[in-house]
Coordinates of C-alpha atoms and ligand atoms in Angstrom, one line a residue:
X1 CA 11.5 16.9 18.7
X2 CA 8.8 19.4 17.7
X3 CA 7.1 17.7 14.8
X4 CA 5.6 20.9 13.7
X5 CA 9.1 21.9 12.5
X6 CA 8.5 19.7 9.5
X7 CA 4.9 20.5 8.8
X8 CA 3.9 21.6 5.3
X9 CA 1.1 24.0 4.5
X10 CA -1.1 22.9 1.6
X11 CA -3.7 25.6 0.9
X12 CA -4.9 26.2 4.5
X13 CA -4.1 22.8 5.8
X14 CA -1.1 21.9 7.8
X15 CA 0.2 18.4 7.3
X16 CA 2.6 17.0 9.8
X17 CA 1.8 19.6 12.4
X18 CA 0.3 18.9 15.8
X19 CA -3.1 17.9 14.5
X20 CA -3.6 14.7 12.6
X21 CA -5.3 15.1 9.2
X22 CA -8.1 13.0 7.8
X23 CA -8.0 12.2 4.1
X24 CA -11.1 10.8 2.4
X25 CA -10.7 8.9 -0.9
X26 CA -13.0 9.3 -3.9
X27 CA -13.1 6.2 -6.2
X28 CA -15.9 6.8 -8.7
X29 CA -15.7 5.1 -12.1
X30 CA -17.0 8.0 -14.1
X31 CA -17.2 11.8 -13.8
X32 CA -20.7 11.8 -12.5
X33 CA -19.9 9.3 -9.7
X34 CA -16.6 11.0 -8.8
X35 CA -18.3 14.4 -8.5
X36 CA -21.3 13.0 -6.6
X37 CA -19.1 11.1 -4.2
X38 CA -16.8 14.2 -3.7
X39 CA -19.8 16.3 -2.8
X40 CA -20.9 13.8 -0.2
X41 CA -17.5 13.4 1.1
X42 CA -16.9 17.2 1.4
X43 CA -20.0 17.6 3.5
X44 CA -18.1 15.5 6.1
X45 CA -15.2 18.1 6.0
X46 CA -12.1 15.9 5.6
X47 CA -8.8 17.8 5.8
X48 CA -7.8 16.3 2.4
X49 CA -9.5 14.6 -0.5
X50 CA -7.8 11.9 -2.5
X51 CA -8.9 11.2 -6.1
X52 CA -8.0 7.6 -6.8
X53 CA -8.0 8.0 -10.5
X54 CA -7.1 4.3 -11.2
X55 CA -10.8 3.6 -10.5
X56 CA -11.8 6.1 -13.3
X57 CA -12.8 4.1 -16.4
X58 CA -11.9 6.9 -18.8
X59 CA -8.4 7.3 -17.4
X60 CA -6.9 7.0 -20.9
X61 CA -8.9 10.1 -22.0
X62 CA -6.9 13.0 -20.8
X63 CA -9.5 15.6 -21.5
X64 CA -12.0 13.8 -19.4
X65 CA -9.6 13.3 -16.5
X66 CA -8.7 17.0 -16.6
X67 CA -12.4 18.1 -16.8
X68 CA -13.2 15.8 -13.9
X69 CA -10.3 17.2 -11.9
X70 CA -11.5 20.7 -12.5
X71 CA -15.0 19.7 -11.3
X72 CA -13.4 18.2 -8.2
X73 CA -11.6 21.4 -7.6
X74 CA -14.8 23.4 -7.6
X75 CA -16.5 21.0 -5.2
X76 CA -13.5 20.8 -2.9
X77 CA -13.0 24.5 -2.5
X78 CA -10.0 25.0 -0.2
X79 CA -9.8 21.3 0.7
X80 CA -6.5 20.1 -0.8
X81 CA -6.8 17.4 -3.4
X82 CA -4.3 14.5 -3.7
X83 CA -4.2 12.9 -7.1
X84 CA -3.3 9.2 -7.1
X85 CA -3.0 6.5 -9.8
X86 CA -2.2 3.5 -7.7
X87 CA -0.5 0.8 -9.7
X88 CA -2.0 -2.6 -9.9
X89 CA 1.2 -4.1 -8.5
X90 CA 0.6 -2.0 -5.3
X91 CA -3.1 -2.7 -4.8
X92 CA -4.6 -0.4 -7.5
X93 CA -7.0 -1.1 -10.3
X94 CA -5.9 -2.4 -13.6
X95 CA -5.6 0.5 -16.1
X96 CA -4.9 0.7 -19.8
X97 CA -1.9 3.1 -19.4
X98 CA 1.8 2.2 -19.4
X99 CA 4.3 3.8 -17.1
X100 CA 5.2 6.6 -19.5
X101 CA 1.5 7.4 -20.2
X102 CA 0.9 7.5 -16.4
X103 CA 3.7 10.0 -16.1
X104 CA 2.3 12.2 -19.0
X105 CA -1.1 12.2 -17.4
X106 CA 0.4 13.1 -14.0
X107 CA 2.2 16.0 -15.6
X108 CA -0.9 17.2 -17.4
X109 CA -2.9 17.1 -14.2
X110 CA -0.2 18.9 -12.2
X111 CA 0.1 21.6 -14.9
X112 CA -3.7 22.1 -14.9
X113 CA -3.6 23.6 -11.4
X114 CA -6.6 21.5 -10.3
X115 CA -4.8 19.4 -7.7
X116 CA -2.4 20.1 -4.8
X117 CA -0.5 16.9 -4.1
X118 CA 0.4 13.9 -6.2
X119 CA 1.2 10.4 -5.2
X120 CA 4.1 8.7 -7.1
X121 CA 5.3 5.3 -6.1
X122 CA 8.8 4.7 -4.8
X123 CA 9.1 1.7 -7.1
X124 CA 9.3 4.0 -10.1
X125 CA 12.9 4.7 -8.9
X126 CA 15.0 7.1 -10.9
X127 CA 11.9 8.4 -12.7
X128 CA 10.9 10.1 -9.5
X129 CA 13.5 12.8 -10.1
X130 CA 11.7 14.0 -13.3
X131 CA 8.4 14.0 -11.5
X132 CA 10.0 15.9 -8.6
X133 CA 11.3 18.6 -11.0
X134 CA 7.9 18.9 -12.8
X135 CA 5.9 19.1 -9.5
X136 CA 8.2 21.7 -8.2
X137 CA 7.7 23.8 -11.3
X138 CA 3.9 23.4 -10.9
X139 CA 3.8 24.1 -7.2
X140 CA 2.4 20.6 -6.5
X141 CA 3.5 18.6 -3.4
X142 CA 4.9 15.2 -3.9
X143 CA 4.0 12.1 -1.9
X144 CA 6.3 9.2 -2.5
X145 CA 4.6 5.9 -1.5
X146 CA 5.2 2.2 -1.1
X147 CA 2.5 -0.4 -0.4
X148 CA 3.0 -3.9 0.8
X149 CA -0.4 -5.5 0.1
X150 CA 0.7 -9.0 0.9
X151 CA 2.5 -8.7 4.1
X152 CA 4.8 -6.6 6.3
X153 CA 8.5 -6.3 5.6
X154 CA 11.1 -5.8 8.4
X155 CA 11.2 -2.5 10.1
X156 CA 14.6 -1.8 8.4
X157 CA 13.0 -2.1 5.0
X158 CA 10.2 0.3 5.9
X159 CA 12.7 2.8 7.3
X160 CA 14.9 2.4 4.1
X161 CA 11.8 3.1 2.0
X162 CA 11.0 6.3 3.9
X163 CA 14.6 7.4 3.8
X164 CA 14.7 6.7 0.1
X165 CA 11.5 8.7 -0.5
X166 CA 13.1 11.7 1.3
X167 CA 16.3 11.3 -0.8
X168 CA 14.2 11.5 -3.9
X169 CA 12.9 14.8 -2.7
X170 CA 9.5 13.8 -1.5
X171 CA 7.5 16.3 0.5
X172 CA 5.8 13.4 2.3
X173 CA 6.9 9.7 2.6
X174 CA 4.1 7.1 2.8
X175 CA 4.2 3.4 3.5
X176 CA 1.3 0.9 3.9
X177 CA 1.6 -2.7 5.0
X178 CA -0.8 -5.6 5.3
X179 CA -0.2 -7.1 8.8
X180 CA -0.7 -10.8 9.4
X181 CA -0.2 -10.6 13.2
X182 CA -0.1 -8.0 16.0
X183 CA 3.7 -8.0 15.8
X184 CA 3.5 -6.7 12.2
X185 CA 1.4 -3.8 13.4
X186 CA 4.1 -3.0 16.0
X187 CA 6.7 -3.2 13.2
X188 CA 4.8 -0.5 11.3
X189 CA 4.4 1.7 14.3
X190 CA 8.0 1.3 15.4
X191 CA 9.2 2.1 11.9
X192 CA 7.0 5.2 11.9
X193 CA 8.3 6.4 15.3
X194 CA 11.9 5.9 14.3
X195 CA 11.4 7.7 10.9
X196 CA 9.7 10.5 12.7
X197 CA 12.8 11.1 14.7
X198 CA 15.2 10.7 11.8
X199 CA 13.5 12.3 8.8
X200 CA 12.8 15.9 8.0
X201 CA 9.5 15.4 6.1
X202 CA 6.0 14.4 7.3
X203 CA 5.1 10.7 7.1
X204 CA 1.9 8.8 6.3
X205 CA 1.9 5.2 7.5
X206 CA -0.8 2.7 8.0
X207 CA -1.3 -1.0 8.5
X208 CA -4.3 -2.2 6.5
X209 CA -7.1 -4.7 7.4
X210 CA -8.8 -5.1 10.7
X211 CA -5.5 -5.8 12.6
X212 CA -4.2 -2.4 11.4
X213 CA -7.2 -0.4 12.5
X214 CA -5.3 0.9 15.6
X215 CA -2.8 2.5 13.2
X216 CA -5.6 4.4 11.4
X217 CA -6.8 5.7 14.8
X218 CA -3.6 6.2 16.8
X219 CA -0.9 6.3 14.1
X220 CA -0.4 10.0 14.5
X221 CA 0.8 9.5 18.1
X222 CA 3.8 7.7 16.5
X223 CA 4.3 10.1 13.7
X224 CA 1.8 9.5 10.9
X225 CA 0.5 12.9 9.8
X226 CA -2.6 11.7 7.8
X227 CA -5.1 8.9 8.2
X228 CA -7.2 7.7 5.3
X229 CA -10.9 7.4 6.3
X230 CA -14.1 6.6 4.5
X231 CA -16.2 9.6 3.5
X232 CA -18.4 7.6 1.1
X233 CA -16.5 4.6 -0.3
X234 CA -13.4 2.9 1.0
X235 CA -10.3 2.6 -1.2
X236 CA -8.3 0.1 0.9
X237 CA -9.0 -2.7 3.4
X238 CA -9.6 -1.6 7.0
X239 CA -10.5 2.1 6.4
X240 CA -12.9 3.4 9.1
X241 CA -15.7 5.9 8.5
X242 CA -14.7 9.6 9.1
X243 CA -17.1 10.2 11.9
X244 CA -15.7 7.3 13.9
X245 CA -12.1 8.3 13.2
X246 CA -12.9 11.8 14.3
X247 CA -14.4 10.7 17.6
X248 CA -11.4 8.6 18.5
X249 CA -8.9 11.3 17.4
X250 CA -10.6 13.8 19.6
X251 CA -10.6 11.5 22.6
X252 CA -6.9 10.7 22.0
X253 CA -6.1 14.4 21.5
X254 CA -7.8 15.2 24.8
X255 CA -6.1 12.6 26.9
X256 CA -2.7 12.0 25.3
X257 CA -1.3 15.5 25.6
Ligands
LIG1 O1 -1.9 5.0 -0.1 C1 -3.1 5.1 0.3 C2 -3.4 4.5 1.6 C3 -4.5 3.5 1.4 O2 -4.0 2.4 0.8 C4 -5.0 3.0 2.8 O3 -4.7 1.9 3.2 O4 -5.7 3.8 3.4 C5 -5.7 4.1 0.6 C6 -5.2 4.6 -0.7 O5 -6.3 5.2 -1.3 C7 -4.1 5.6 -0.6 O6 -3.6 6.0 -1.8

C-alpha cells in the first residue's frame, strides 16, 4: 500500500507521507520559558512543534495560555503546532483543571487559530465526539492518543486503541508504550505495521525509555509518521536529540528504499 494515500497536509508539512516527521516538544513552566525554548527549538527546524501545556504553571489562566500560544505562533511561523495537555494518568504533569475545564481550554485554544493540531486522549471516550466536531469547525487536526507509561499491553490492545481512535474520527492515532523487554518493543512495532495496513489515517507510535530508542529512529519504516525528538528539553523518557535522529533517519532513508 502507498502510505502517502493517507497523508495529511498541515500548513506545508505532510504527515504520513513518504518522509518521517520530527516533532520537538516545548515544556516551559511560564511564557518566557516557553517562548525562549520554542525559539531555540525552531532554530533546529523540526517539522512540528508540540506545546506540552500541562507543564505550564498558569494553565488555569486562559488569557495567559492564549497569549503564550499566540507568541508561539509568531515564533513557529509555518511550523505546525500541536497543543497537548497530557493527563497525569497518562504520564503528564498534575494540573489544577478538571476534565470539563481541560475541554473548555482546548476549545478556546482551537478557536484562537494559534495552533494546528490538538492531542486528546482516547480515555476520554464519548467526549471525543464533541472535541471532534469542535476541531472540525475550527480547522484543527485531531490526534487521539493512548499512553501506557507502566508497560506494554498485547498487540491486539494496541490495535484496538488505534482502530477506536479512527472510529472516533481522529486525523491521527497515537500510541506510546513503556517496554520492559525487547519483545515489548516488537509488539509495538508489529502493532504499528498491522495498523498501517488496516487503517486509513496516519499513525504515531513509540516505545519509550532506552529499550524503545529503536522505535524513535526506525519506527517510520513500520508506519509511524512522526517521531518526538529533543530540541531543547525532553518531554518523555528515551527521546533523542533532533540532530542525532536526523542523522539516523537520513541514513535509513538512503539505504532502506
Ligand atoms: O505523546 C507524546 C509522545 C511522548 O510521550 C514520547 O514518548 O515521545 C512525548 C509527548 O510529549 C507526546 O505528547
